[in-house]
């Protein structure tokens, strides 16, 4: 058996503890599959004395985690600290400067600094891997970067945030409203005390920006991911979608297109969608994640599994380590950073599709006429219109939902503009795109 | 850009043509991702003059495909001839003898000779890859061998035959019977003129034997895969399953267990199952395949996509080539052949689960009493019993279906033995296992 691959672990939270447990529990089979043992040599975390339920005494301790990257007894640094900047970024830079490989689960750092770090890794000819940063335990990056590598990827999309999917599918199962389910998820530890990153689609946007770079060979462009979260989805929307044969899911979607001037443009959006019940994403429930890649030869590939949690995330981290032990030092984003295409963001107005629109309106004559007139004036064709019951028990507001025929998104935006400031609407309309089978 | 990876192509049927089209169509992006171009240098097929819709004049031609393995201008041979033995096997041996890598889609050859070939490849220190042999375009082998590499795999199972799944889901959608749907599938080219390999589960058994070797580190043991196909599934069974909340799918399943003497045993079975509607495999429709791997840290991973067809299969073949171009020369079965465990087949009697039993019986008093008495005597507990209508319009036979409580499979086998030869049964009972959520 060859020399062990020696790793240093920065960050001993849930995932860090999971990585230690995994490497200890499955040590023998990992060594067989990797062709050499994977051995933890040094660790670092903010608090040395905290009880983490694992014996840390056999590993060297560093108070300053950045030092891990410089230790001569370390081949790979595993960064599980989190945060786009700060110590995680300092550690990553130091690691590459010292000519060592880096494995991380830090989606925010990659979304913000991935190109800089990949450039450093490529210059140092060392591995830089981050399977755990996207969709937890699912080998989605490997699936795109290697499994689908022969294909021009036409679209990559999926369910990238387990907290949102848990909330939506619980709302679906129980008929309860968003705030209620969120509060329960927070109490159970499924959602953060400050749930903004999850609920507003920012976490999913981090992941999507990484996936689209690998899928399309474009430079990571997190800042131009348009993100709308799930705060405004009502139990009534879910019931209505169900009656129409759809499930509501927060979908991250990316595509490239060529504009009129012949330039490649990148479309990236996180948005709640109505997903047709015959689409595989419709049946992804609970905290599960799923990534779909559509290639010009392979067709539609789906990768599904646990999107978070210590075990699944540790599985992805150690899979990266096994790849490194086996000798994989490929380009982090599939092609060298210097060849990535800096595509400008796409204009979404000409995108065509069906949409679900829901209005919260005053219950008085003429309101429906006003809405439908705006649709007509904007050129939006209505496929079905449902005037529903009151918005709440004591409410004098009524919910009106409609599904449009397929048409350009610009027409819907125009209709929304026409209705802006209307006294009939007591809240901004909710627009959700429809993902057909 | 480095030197091209030079490949020779043996077999120019549907998949061979797909590989040529893919390598030509996506040449630029393949070169970028692989770090070097992939160039076809030589080809061979049975019939040189057949029009295949692609220009073959730029490639050297060999009448004897085995010569491809010896050509000095070839780095990798791609074998797409098929057949467990014969020219395919001769070519594979020659290729490794000449110190060249081999990529193949030939599941039968791997199921029968995979260990011998992997031994040769390992001795020659060359790559031997066969992603296209299992589940078409889905990177299922990569998913197991690399994506889930950190895990002890506890179970691997899935929908491994697109023809069977197409037939079952068409029966489901249309209410038509097996023979009728099979005939249509044959007319459309979705099923072979001789459908035995697909319909009776042999093709799925080839694939399962490969997956289980990689998942569990056991020697390939195709001969001990128990295979039951879908010939005996009736439209009435599908309707009954649906009423109970299940879909019928042909499932290949493999697990390892430890017997009383402490020896590891390998369970491998292809069998039609009732799959609970909340299980992700329930919604895999048409010719789609799906593979589930359950790992001790990652939990349940699902890989889904097109299980056959020229495009998807070519995608998997070229993904292997890109891996080779990038330098991957890992053990074909994840760990070296010499370390694979020759596990004896598991005894299935103690396996516990629910089952669906369907009897075709004479329509006369006492028949049901006879069946239920056999169940009682064998210790099978019945959860629900449905006496259904006549087996056919002009039939005097009646179908009786039941679902058992969870119990050992040996009890069901015993009940079937007690009923063997009974004058009340006009056909052998159909037993299907139940895969819960």
mmCIF file with all atom_site columns, C-alpha atoms in Angstrom, chain B residues 4 16 21 27 40 48 58 95 117 127 132 148 162 189 208 213 255 263 265 278 301 328 353 359 366 386 418 423-424:
data_model
loop_
_atom_site.group_PDB
_atom_site.id
_atom_site.type_symbol
_atom_site.label_atom_id
_atom_site.label_alt_id
_atom_site.label_comp_id
_atom_site.label_asym_id
_atom_site.label_entity_id
_atom_site.label_seq_id
_atom_site.pdbx_PDB_ins_code
_atom_site.Cartn_x
_atom_site.Cartn_y
_atom_site.Cartn_z
_atom_site.occupancy
_atom_site.B_iso_or_equiv
_atom_site.pdbx_formal_charge
_atom_site.auth_seq_id
_atom_site.auth_comp_id
_atom_site.auth_asym_id
_atom_site.auth_atom_id
_atom_site.pdbx_PDB_model_num
ATOM 1  C CA . UNK B 1 4   ? -4.671  13.625  -29.452 1.00 0.00 ? 4   UNK B CA 1
ATOM 2  C CA . UNK B 1 16  ? -20.852 3.041   -33.165 1.00 0.00 ? 16  UNK B CA 1
ATOM 3  C CA . UNK B 1 21  ? -21.329 11.600  -34.655 1.00 0.00 ? 21  UNK B CA 1
ATOM 4  C CA . UNK B 1 27  ? -14.999 17.808  -31.012 1.00 0.00 ? 27  UNK B CA 1
ATOM 5  C CA . UNK B 1 40  ? -10.670 8.325   -34.404 1.00 0.00 ? 40  UNK B CA 1
ATOM 6  C CA . UNK B 1 48  ? -17.622 -2.180  -45.061 1.00 0.00 ? 48  UNK B CA 1
ATOM 7  C CA . UNK B 1 58  ? -11.036 9.586   -43.304 1.00 0.00 ? 58  UNK B CA 1
ATOM 8  C CA . UNK B 1 95  ? -5.913  -4.874  -26.890 1.00 0.00 ? 95  UNK B CA 1
ATOM 9  C CA . UNK B 1 117 ? -10.204 -8.754  -18.615 1.00 0.00 ? 117 UNK B CA 1
ATOM 10 C CA . UNK B 1 127 ? -7.608  1.646   -18.494 1.00 0.00 ? 127 UNK B CA 1
ATOM 11 C CA . UNK B 1 132 ? -22.020 2.425   -21.300 1.00 0.00 ? 132 UNK B CA 1
ATOM 12 C CA . UNK B 1 148 ? -20.167 7.232   -3.557  1.00 0.00 ? 148 UNK B CA 1
ATOM 13 C CA . UNK B 1 162 ? -35.574 0.199   -20.708 1.00 0.00 ? 162 UNK B CA 1
ATOM 14 C CA . UNK B 1 189 ? -38.077 -1.015  -32.721 1.00 0.00 ? 189 UNK B CA 1
ATOM 15 C CA . UNK B 1 208 ? -26.716 -5.844  -11.925 1.00 0.00 ? 208 UNK B CA 1
ATOM 16 C CA . UNK B 1 213 ? -19.167 -5.953  -7.983  1.00 0.00 ? 213 UNK B CA 1
ATOM 17 C CA . UNK B 1 255 ? -27.106 -6.526  -1.228  1.00 0.00 ? 255 UNK B CA 1
ATOM 18 C CA . UNK B 1 263 ? -19.108 -15.305 5.742   1.00 0.00 ? 263 UNK B CA 1
ATOM 19 C CA . UNK B 1 265 ? -22.888 -13.501 1.004   1.00 0.00 ? 265 UNK B CA 1
ATOM 20 C CA . UNK B 1 278 ? -43.555 7.689   -2.763  1.00 0.00 ? 278 UNK B CA 1
ATOM 21 C CA . UNK B 1 301 ? -28.521 8.445   -4.115  1.00 0.00 ? 301 UNK B CA 1
ATOM 22 C CA . UNK B 1 328 ? -7.633  8.010   -15.237 1.00 0.00 ? 328 UNK B CA 1
ATOM 23 C CA . UNK B 1 353 ? -40.746 -8.082  3.185   1.00 0.00 ? 353 UNK B CA 1
ATOM 24 C CA . UNK B 1 359 ? -53.695 -16.521 -8.351  1.00 0.00 ? 359 UNK B CA 1
ATOM 25 C CA . UNK B 1 366 ? -63.808 -23.567 -1.768  1.00 0.00 ? 366 UNK B CA 1
ATOM 26 C CA . UNK B 1 386 ? -58.992 -8.915  -3.371  1.00 0.00 ? 386 UNK B CA 1
ATOM 27 C CA . UNK B 1 418 ? -48.378 -26.327 -0.580  1.00 0.00 ? 418 UNK B CA 1
ATOM 28 C CA . UNK B 1 423 ? -56.564 -28.458 -9.179  1.00 0.00 ? 423 UNK B CA 1
ATOM 29 C CA . UNK B 1 424 ? -57.949 -25.084 -8.153  1.00 0.00 ? 424 UNK B CA 1
#
